[in-house]
Coordinates of C-alpha atoms in Angstrom, one line a residue:
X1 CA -22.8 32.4 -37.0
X2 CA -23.5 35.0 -39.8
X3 CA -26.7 35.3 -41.2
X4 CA -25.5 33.9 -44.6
X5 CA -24.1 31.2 -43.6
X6 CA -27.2 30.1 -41.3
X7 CA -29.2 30.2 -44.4
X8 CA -26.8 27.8 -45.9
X9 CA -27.2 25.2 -42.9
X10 CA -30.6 25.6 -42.5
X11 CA -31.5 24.9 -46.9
X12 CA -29.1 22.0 -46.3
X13 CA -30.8 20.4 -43.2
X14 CA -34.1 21.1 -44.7
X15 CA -33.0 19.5 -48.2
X16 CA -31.4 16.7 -46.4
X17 CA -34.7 16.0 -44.5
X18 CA -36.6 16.1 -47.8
X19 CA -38.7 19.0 -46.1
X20 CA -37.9 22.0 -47.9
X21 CA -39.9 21.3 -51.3
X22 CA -42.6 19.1 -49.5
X23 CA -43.1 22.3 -46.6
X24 CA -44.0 24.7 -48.8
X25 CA -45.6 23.7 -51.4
X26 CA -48.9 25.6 -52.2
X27 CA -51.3 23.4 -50.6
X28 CA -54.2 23.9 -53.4
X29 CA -52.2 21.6 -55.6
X30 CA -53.3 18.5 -57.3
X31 CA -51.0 16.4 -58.9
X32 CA -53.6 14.1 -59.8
X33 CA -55.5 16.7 -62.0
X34 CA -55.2 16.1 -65.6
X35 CA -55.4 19.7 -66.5
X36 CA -56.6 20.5 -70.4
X37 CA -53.7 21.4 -72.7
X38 CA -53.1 24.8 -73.5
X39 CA -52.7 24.5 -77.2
X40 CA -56.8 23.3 -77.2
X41 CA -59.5 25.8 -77.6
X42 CA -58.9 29.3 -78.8
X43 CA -55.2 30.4 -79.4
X44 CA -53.5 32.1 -76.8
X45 CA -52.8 36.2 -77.3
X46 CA -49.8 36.7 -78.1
X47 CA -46.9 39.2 -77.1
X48 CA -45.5 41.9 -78.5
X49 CA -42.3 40.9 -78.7
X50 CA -40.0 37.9 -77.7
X51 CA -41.1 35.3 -75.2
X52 CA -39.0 35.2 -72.1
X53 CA -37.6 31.7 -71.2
X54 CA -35.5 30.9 -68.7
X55 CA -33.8 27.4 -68.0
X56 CA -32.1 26.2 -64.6
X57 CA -29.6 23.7 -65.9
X58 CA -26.3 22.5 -64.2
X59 CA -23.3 24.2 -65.0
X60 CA -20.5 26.8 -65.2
X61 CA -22.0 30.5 -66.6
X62 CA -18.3 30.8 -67.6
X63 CA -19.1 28.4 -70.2
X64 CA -20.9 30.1 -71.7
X65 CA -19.3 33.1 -74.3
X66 CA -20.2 36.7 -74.9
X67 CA -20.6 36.0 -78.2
X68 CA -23.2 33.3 -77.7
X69 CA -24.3 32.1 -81.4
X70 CA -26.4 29.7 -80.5
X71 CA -29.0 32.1 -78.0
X72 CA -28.7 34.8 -81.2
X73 CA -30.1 31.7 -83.2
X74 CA -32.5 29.9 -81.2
X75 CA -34.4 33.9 -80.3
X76 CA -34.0 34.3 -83.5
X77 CA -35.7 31.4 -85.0
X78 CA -38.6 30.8 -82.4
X79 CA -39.6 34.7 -81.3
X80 CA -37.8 34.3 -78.1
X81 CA -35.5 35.4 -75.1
X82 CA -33.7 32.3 -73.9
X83 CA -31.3 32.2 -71.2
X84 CA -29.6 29.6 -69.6
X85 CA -29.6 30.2 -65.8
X86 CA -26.2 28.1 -64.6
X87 CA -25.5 26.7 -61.1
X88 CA -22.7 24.6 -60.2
X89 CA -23.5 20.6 -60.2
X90 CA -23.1 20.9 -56.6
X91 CA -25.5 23.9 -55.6
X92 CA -27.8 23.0 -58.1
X93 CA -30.2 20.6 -56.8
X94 CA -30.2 23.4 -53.3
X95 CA -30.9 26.2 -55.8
X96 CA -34.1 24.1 -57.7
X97 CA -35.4 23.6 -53.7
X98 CA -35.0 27.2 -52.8
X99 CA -36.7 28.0 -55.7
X100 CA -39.7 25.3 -55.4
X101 CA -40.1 26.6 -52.0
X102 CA -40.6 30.3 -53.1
X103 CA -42.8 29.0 -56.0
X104 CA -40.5 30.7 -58.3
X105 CA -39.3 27.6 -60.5
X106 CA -38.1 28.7 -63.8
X107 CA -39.8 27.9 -67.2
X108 CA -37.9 24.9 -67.8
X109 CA -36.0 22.7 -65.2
X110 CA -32.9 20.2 -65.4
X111 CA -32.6 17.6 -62.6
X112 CA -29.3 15.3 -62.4
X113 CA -30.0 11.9 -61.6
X114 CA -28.2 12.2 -58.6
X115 CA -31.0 14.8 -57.6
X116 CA -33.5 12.4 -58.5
X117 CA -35.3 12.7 -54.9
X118 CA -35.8 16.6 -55.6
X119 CA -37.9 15.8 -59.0
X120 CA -39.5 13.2 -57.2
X121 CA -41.1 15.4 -54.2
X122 CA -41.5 18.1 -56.7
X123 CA -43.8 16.3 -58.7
X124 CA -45.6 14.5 -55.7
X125 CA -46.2 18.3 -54.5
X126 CA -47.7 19.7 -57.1
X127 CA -45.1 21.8 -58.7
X128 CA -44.6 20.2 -62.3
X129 CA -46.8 20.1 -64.9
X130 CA -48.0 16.7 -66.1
X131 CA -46.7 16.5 -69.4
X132 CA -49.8 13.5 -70.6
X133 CA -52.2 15.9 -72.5
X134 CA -49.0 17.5 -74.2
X135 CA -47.3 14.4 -75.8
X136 CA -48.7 15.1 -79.0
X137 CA -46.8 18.4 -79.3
X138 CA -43.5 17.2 -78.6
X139 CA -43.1 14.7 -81.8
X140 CA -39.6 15.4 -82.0
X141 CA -38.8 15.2 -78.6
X142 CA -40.1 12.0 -78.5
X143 CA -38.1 10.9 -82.2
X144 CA -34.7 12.1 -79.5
X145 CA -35.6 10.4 -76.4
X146 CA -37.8 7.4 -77.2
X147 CA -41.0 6.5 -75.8
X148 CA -38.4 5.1 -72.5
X149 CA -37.5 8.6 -72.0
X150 CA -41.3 9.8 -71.4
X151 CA -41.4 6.3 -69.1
X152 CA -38.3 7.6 -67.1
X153 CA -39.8 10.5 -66.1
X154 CA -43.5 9.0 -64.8
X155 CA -43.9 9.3 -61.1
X156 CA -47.0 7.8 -59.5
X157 CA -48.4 6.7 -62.7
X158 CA -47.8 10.3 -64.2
X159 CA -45.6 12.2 -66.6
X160 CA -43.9 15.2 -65.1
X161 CA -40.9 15.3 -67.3
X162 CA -38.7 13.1 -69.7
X163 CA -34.9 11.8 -69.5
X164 CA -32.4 13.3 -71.6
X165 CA -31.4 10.4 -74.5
X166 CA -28.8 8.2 -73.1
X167 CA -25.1 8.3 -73.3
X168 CA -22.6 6.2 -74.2
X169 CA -20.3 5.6 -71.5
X170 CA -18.4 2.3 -72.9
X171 CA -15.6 1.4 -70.5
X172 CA -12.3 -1.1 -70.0
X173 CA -9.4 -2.1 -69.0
X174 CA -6.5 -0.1 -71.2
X175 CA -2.7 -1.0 -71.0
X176 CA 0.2 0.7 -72.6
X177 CA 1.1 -1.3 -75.2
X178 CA 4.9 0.4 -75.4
X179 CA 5.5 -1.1 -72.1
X180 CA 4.3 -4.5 -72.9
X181 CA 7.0 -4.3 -75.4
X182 CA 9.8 -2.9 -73.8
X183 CA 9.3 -5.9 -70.7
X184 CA 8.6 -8.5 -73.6
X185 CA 5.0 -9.2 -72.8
X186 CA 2.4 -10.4 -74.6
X187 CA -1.2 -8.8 -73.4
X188 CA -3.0 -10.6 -70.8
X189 CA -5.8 -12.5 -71.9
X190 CA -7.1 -13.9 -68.4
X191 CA -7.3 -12.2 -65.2
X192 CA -4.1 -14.2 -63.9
X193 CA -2.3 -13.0 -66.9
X194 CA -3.7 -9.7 -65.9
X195 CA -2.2 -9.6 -62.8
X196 CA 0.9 -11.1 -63.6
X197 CA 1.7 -7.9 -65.8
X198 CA 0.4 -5.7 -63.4
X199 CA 3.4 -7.3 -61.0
X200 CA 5.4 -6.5 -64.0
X201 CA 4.8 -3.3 -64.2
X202 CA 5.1 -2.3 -60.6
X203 CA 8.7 -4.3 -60.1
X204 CA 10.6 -4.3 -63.3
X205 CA 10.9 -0.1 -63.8
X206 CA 9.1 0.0 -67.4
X207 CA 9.2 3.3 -67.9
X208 CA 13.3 2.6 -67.5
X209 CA 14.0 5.7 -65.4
X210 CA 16.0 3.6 -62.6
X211 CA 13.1 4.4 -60.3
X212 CA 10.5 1.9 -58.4
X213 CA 7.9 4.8 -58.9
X214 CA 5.0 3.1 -61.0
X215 CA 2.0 0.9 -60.4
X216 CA 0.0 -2.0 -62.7
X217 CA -3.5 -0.5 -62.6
X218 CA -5.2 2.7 -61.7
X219 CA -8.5 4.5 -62.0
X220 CA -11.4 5.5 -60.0
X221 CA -14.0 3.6 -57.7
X222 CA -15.5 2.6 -60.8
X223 CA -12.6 0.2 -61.4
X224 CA -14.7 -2.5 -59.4
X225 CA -17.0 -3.0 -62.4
X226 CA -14.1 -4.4 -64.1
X227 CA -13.2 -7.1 -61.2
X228 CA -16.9 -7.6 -60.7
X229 CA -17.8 -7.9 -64.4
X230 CA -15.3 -10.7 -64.6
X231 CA -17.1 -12.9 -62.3
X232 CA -20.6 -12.2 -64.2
X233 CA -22.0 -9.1 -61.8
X234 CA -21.4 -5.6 -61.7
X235 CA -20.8 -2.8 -59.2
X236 CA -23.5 -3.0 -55.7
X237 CA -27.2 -2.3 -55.8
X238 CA -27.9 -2.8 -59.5
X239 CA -30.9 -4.5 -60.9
X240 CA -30.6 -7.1 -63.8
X241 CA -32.1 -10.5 -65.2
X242 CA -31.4 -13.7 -65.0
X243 CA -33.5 -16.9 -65.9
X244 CA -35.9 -14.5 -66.3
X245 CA -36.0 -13.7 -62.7
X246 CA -34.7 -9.9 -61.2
X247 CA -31.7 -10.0 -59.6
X248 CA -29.9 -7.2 -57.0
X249 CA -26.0 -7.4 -57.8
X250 CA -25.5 -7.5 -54.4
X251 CA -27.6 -11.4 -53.9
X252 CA -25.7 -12.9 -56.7
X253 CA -23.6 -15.4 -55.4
X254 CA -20.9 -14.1 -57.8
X255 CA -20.4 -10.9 -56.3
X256 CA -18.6 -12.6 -53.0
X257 CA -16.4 -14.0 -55.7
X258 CA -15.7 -10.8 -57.5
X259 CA -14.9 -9.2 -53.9
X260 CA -12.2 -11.9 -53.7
X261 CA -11.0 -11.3 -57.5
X262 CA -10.7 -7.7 -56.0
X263 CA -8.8 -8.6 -53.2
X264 CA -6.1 -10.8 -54.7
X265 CA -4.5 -7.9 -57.2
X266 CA -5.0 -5.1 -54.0
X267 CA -3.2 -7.6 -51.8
X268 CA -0.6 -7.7 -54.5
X269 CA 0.2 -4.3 -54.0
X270 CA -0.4 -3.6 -58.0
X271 CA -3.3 -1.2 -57.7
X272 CA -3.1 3.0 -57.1
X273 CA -3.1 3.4 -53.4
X274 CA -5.5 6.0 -54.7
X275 CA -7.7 4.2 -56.8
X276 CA -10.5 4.4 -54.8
X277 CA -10.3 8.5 -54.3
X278 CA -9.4 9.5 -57.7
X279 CA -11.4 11.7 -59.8
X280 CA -11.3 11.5 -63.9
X281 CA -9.1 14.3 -64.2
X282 CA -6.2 12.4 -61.4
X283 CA -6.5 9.0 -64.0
X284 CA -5.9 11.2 -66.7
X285 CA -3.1 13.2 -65.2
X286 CA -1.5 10.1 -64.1
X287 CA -1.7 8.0 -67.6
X288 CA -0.3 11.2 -69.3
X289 CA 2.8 10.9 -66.6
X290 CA 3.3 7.3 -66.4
X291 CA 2.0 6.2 -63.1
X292 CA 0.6 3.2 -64.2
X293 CA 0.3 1.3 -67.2
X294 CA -3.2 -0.2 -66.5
X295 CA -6.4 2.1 -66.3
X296 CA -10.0 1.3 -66.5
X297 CA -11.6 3.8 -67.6
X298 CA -13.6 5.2 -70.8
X299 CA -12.0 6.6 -73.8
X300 CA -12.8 10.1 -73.3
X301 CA -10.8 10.0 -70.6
X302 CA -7.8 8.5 -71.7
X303 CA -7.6 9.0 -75.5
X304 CA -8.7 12.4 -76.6
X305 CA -6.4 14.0 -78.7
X306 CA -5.7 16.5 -76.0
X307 CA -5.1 13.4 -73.3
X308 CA -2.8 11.8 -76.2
X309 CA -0.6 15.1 -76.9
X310 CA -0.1 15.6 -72.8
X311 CA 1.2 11.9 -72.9
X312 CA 3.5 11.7 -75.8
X313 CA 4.8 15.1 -74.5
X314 CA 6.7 13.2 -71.6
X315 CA 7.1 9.5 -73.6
X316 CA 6.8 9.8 -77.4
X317 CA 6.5 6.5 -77.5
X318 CA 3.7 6.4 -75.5
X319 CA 0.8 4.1 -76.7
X320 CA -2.4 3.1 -74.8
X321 CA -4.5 0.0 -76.1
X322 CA -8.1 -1.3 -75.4
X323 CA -7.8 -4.7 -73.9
X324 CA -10.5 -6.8 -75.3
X325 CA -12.7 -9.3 -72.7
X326 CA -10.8 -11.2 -71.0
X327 CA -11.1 -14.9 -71.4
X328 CA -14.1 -15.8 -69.0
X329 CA -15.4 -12.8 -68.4
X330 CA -19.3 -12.2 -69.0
X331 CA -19.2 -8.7 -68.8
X332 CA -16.8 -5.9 -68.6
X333 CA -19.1 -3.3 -67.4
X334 CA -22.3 -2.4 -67.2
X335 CA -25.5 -0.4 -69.4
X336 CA -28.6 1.0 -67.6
X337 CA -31.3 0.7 -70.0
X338 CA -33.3 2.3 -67.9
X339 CA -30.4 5.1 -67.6
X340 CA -31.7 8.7 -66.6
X341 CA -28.6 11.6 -67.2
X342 CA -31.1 14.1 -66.6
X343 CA -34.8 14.7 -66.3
X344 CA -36.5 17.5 -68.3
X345 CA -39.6 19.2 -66.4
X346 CA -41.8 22.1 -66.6
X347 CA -43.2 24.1 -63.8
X348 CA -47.2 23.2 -63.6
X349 CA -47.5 27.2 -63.2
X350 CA -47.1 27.4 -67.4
X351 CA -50.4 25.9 -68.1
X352 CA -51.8 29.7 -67.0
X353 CA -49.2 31.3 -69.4
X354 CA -50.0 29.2 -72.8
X355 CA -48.2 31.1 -75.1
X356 CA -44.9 30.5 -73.3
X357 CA -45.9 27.0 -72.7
X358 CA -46.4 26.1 -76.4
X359 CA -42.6 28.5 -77.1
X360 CA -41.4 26.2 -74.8
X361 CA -42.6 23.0 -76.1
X362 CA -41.4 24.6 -79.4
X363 CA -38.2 25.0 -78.2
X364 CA -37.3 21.3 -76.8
X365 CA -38.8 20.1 -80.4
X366 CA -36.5 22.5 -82.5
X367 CA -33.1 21.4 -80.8
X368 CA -34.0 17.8 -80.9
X369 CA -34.3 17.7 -84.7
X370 CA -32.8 19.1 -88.1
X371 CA -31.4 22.5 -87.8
X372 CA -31.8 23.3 -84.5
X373 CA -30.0 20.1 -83.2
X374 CA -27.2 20.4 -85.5
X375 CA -27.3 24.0 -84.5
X376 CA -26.5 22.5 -80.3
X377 CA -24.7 19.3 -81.7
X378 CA -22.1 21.2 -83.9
X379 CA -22.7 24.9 -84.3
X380 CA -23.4 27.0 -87.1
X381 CA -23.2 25.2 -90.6
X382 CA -20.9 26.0 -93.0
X383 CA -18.7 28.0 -90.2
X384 CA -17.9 24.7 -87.5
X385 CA -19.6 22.2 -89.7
X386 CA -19.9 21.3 -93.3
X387 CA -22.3 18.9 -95.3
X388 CA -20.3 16.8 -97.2
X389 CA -22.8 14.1 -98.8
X390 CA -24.1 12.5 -95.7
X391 CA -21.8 13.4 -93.8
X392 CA -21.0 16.3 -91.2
X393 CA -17.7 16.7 -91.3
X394 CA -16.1 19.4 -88.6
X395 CA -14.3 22.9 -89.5
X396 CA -10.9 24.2 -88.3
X397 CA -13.0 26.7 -86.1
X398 CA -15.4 23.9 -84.5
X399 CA -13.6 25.1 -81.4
X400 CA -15.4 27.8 -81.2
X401 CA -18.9 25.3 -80.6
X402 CA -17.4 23.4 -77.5
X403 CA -19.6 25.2 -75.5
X404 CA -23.1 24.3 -78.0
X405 CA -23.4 20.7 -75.4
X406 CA -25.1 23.1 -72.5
X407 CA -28.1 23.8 -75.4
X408 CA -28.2 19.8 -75.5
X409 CA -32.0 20.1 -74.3
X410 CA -33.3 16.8 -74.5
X411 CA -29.8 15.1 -75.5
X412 CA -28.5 13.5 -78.8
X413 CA -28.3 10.7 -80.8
X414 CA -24.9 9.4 -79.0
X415 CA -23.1 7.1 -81.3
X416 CA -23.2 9.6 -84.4
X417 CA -22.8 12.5 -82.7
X418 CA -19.4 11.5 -81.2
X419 CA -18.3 9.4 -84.7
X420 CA -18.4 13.2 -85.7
X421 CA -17.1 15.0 -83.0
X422 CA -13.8 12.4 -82.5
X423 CA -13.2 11.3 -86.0
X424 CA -9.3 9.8 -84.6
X425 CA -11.2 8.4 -81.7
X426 CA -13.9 6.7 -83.7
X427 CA -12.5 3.0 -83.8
X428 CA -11.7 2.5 -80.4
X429 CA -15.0 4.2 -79.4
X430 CA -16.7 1.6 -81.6
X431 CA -14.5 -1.1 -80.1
X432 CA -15.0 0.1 -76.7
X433 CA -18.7 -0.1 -77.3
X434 CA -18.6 -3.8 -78.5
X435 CA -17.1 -4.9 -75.2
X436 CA -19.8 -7.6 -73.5
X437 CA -22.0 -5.3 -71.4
X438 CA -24.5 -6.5 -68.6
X439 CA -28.2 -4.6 -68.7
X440 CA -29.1 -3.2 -65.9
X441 CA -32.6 -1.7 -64.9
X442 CA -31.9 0.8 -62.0
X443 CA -33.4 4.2 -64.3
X444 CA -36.6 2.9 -64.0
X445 CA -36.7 2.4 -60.5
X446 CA -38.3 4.5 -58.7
X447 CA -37.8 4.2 -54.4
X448 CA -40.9 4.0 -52.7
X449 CA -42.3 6.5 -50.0
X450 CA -39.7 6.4 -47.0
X451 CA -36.6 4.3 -48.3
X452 CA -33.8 6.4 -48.5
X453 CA -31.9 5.4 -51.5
X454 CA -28.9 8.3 -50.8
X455 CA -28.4 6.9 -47.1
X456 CA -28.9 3.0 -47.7
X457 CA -26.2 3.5 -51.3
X458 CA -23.7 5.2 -48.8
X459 CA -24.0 2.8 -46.7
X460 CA -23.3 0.4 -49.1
X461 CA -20.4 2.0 -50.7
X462 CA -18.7 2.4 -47.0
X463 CA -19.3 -1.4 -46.1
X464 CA -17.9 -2.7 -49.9
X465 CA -15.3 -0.8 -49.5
X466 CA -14.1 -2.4 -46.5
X467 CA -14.4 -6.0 -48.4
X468 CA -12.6 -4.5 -51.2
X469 CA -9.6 -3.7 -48.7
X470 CA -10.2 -6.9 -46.9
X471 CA -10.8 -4.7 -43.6
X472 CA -14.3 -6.6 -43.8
X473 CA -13.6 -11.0 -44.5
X474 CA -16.1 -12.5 -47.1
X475 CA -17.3 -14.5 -44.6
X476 CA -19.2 -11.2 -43.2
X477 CA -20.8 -10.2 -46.2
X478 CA -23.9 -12.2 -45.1
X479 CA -24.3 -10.1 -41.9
X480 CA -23.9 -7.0 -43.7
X481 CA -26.8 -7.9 -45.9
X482 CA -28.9 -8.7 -42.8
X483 CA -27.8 -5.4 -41.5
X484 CA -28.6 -3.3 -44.9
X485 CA -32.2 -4.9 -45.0
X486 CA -32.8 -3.7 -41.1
X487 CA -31.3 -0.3 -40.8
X488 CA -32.5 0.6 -44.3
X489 CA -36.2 -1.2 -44.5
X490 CA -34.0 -2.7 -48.3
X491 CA -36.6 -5.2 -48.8
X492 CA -39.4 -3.0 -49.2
X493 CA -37.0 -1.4 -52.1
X494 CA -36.3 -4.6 -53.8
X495 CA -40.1 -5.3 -54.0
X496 CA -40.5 -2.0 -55.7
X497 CA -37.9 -2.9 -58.1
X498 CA -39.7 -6.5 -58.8
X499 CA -43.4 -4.8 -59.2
X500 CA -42.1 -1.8 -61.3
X501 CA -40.1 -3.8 -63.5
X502 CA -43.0 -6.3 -63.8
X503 CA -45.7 -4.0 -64.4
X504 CA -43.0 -2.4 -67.6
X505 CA -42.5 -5.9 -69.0
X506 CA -38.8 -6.5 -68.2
X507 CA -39.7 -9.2 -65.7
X508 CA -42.1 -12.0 -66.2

């Protein structure tokens, strides 16, 4: 084995374990000092020239242009160097655990929620600052991501970093209303309705090419919110209320009913043989061509004007619909209140260096408010933007800003940002967003010391995924609860759930 790839292996193994950040971590550290703030007391010297900042965020470098207007700004503005240091979602949360280990973090630090357990050791090691005696200085921050955001990030009581204001990810079931049409259909309205046009569309050829080459429905795993939702729950392991009382998706009596609501259309033979490995981009692909004539999915996926063009390339008549709620149904997906896209943390070595920790405390307030978030939002005024009243209204060159998202610090305000960013998308984005929704609490919860929440949610996926398929009968689904709470210790994370949501006021 080569030398480079033995590295590889071993960082995996070791991040796998959950040793690699915990190992080396400088042993002096207390995470349960409250150190004083760095803006108190006598002001910091300050440099010559521009502060040097650097950023590990997830992403593609290629994303980023030579002609990078929004760095030239942003140094410009605050007396800075900024760069964005890029890493592939996948190596990412490797690269912030190499880096942790070496006690090199950068000056500012992105971790993906699926990453979640590398922020979580980091902080419990001494490696973040806790951001308590500094909340006063990010006023704007705070007007972007709420005081929930600063809650998100606390671990043990403490705050090493904040979540990223929350998207919108409003989903449904959408259905091409020109085949409707051309079979003489009206739109379902219940889920046996639903089914019987997915039949439809799978049988009777309506794409009339003389070929039995379509399906009803397709999307991704995700899909199963949609089944689920209609019987009241929502995809495994999520937290919600009920009576007043917390409830795990997986413990409501519904969801062996929503696993047999599943069943019947896969059993039918109406659903993408695929469904359950495709990506966004293969739904996408595959409504542009015609595969099916069902999708759930969200509108970004589906109804962007570039998605729209593809489609009515190949079918000019091509038109996809949002189906509303379908009679019965208490929810058609879900919203995690508590949802975390990304946490926001600073190394704890900053509070030595307190003229870079007040430029970057200056930084995440500029981009979160005025002209420095409409400078990440939508670019340079008057050149991708214009003010027109109250309105922002886009230039012919705002493609030139598609890149401005990865300077997205601490988020955006969701709903107005994409009214301005997909004016032709804007009703059915609203409409989308009214579909009934089911709160869930999962973002707040934090897994306790020893429960593995990557190993007992794969498990999970694996063993739903064999009731989905009916591999697995209904009439096992009690056993594999029994097994999920002894191999995985899932009680103890239940309780968690129960005391954390108690002790934030959620459950009574």
């Amino acid at each position: 084995m080569n030398n480079k790839r033995w590295v590889r292996v071993l960082m995996g193994t070791m991040l796998t374990s959950g040793l690699l950040v915990s190992a080396c971590a400088p042993k002096a550290a207390d995470p349960a000092a409250t150190p004083e703030p760095a803006a108190k007391g006598a002001e910091p010297a300050k440099s010559a020239g521009p502060v040097s900042i650097t950023m590990a965020r997830a992403g593609s470098p290629s994303a980023i242009p030579k002609e990078d207007f929004v760095k030239k700004e942003l140094d410009a503005k605050l007396g800075i160097n900024f760069k964005l240091d890029l890493t592939d979602d996948k190596e990412h949360a490797n690269k912030l655990s190499v880096l942790a280990a070496s006690q090199n973090l950068p000056d500012l630090i992105e971790i993906k929620e699926k990453d979640l357990s590398v922020y979580y050791q980091m902080a419990r090691n001494g490696l973040l600052l806790d951001l308590t005696p500094y909340l006063d200085k990010l006023g704007s921050v705070k007007k972007q991501v709420g005081e929930e955001g600063f809650t998100k990030g606390k671990v043990d009581g403490k705050v090493f970093g904040f979540s990223q204001a929350p998207r919108i990810v409003p989903q449904g079931f959408w259905i091409r209303k020109d085949w409707l049409d051309k079979l003489g259909l009206k739109a379902p309205t219940t889920m046996d309705e639903l089914l019987e046009v997915a039949k439809a569309f799978t049988e009777k050829d309506p794409d009339g090419n003389g070929k039995k080459d379509t399906y009803g429905i397709s999307g991704t795993r995700e899909t199963e919110r949609g089944f689920l939702g209609a019987h009241g729950t929502t995809e495994p392991n999520k937290f919600y209320i009920q009576d007043g009382k917390l409830v795990n998706s997986l413990y409501d009596p519904n969801m062996k009913k929503g696993i047999e609501e599943f069943q019947r259309f896969l059993k039918a033979g109406v659903v993408d043989p695929e469904l359950f490995t495709n990506k966004v981009t293969d739904v996408t692909d595959k409504a542009a061509k015609g595969f099916a004539g069902i999708f759930y999915e969200q509108w970004a996926g589906l109804v962007r004007d570039e998605h729209v063009k593809k489609m009515k390339e190949i079918n000019p008549k091509a038109e996809l619909v949002l189906l509303p709620a379908l009679q019965g149904a208490k929810n058609v997906r879900f919203n995690d209140v508590g949802q975390i896209t990304a946490i926001i943390a600073i190394p704890k070595k900053l509070e030595k260096d307190p003229e870079k920790l007040n430029k970057v405390l200056e930084l995440l307030n500029y981009v979160s408010e005025g002209d420095g978030a409409n400078l990440v939002y939508y670019g340079q005024k008057d050149v991708h933007w214009k003010q027109e009243g109250d309105k922002i209204v886009l230039t012919e060159k705002k493609g030139e800003a598609s890149y401005t998202w990865l300077y997205q610090l601490t988020g955006r305000p969701e709903m107005d940002y994409l009214m301005t960013k997909f004016p032709p998308q804007a009703a059915l984005i609203k409409e989308s967003s009214a579909l009934p929704e089911l709160k869930v609490y999962n973002g707040f919860v934090i897994p306790p010391k020893g429960f593995n929440i990557t190993d007992a949610n794969r498990f999970i996926g694996e063993e739903m995924l064999k009731f989905y398929t009916g591999k697995a009968k209904v009439e096992d689904y009690d056993a594999f609860l029994a097994s999920l709470e002894k191999t995985f210790n899932f009680k103890v994370y239940l309780e968690e759930a129960d005391k954390t949501l108690k002790g934030l006021g959620y459950v009574k």
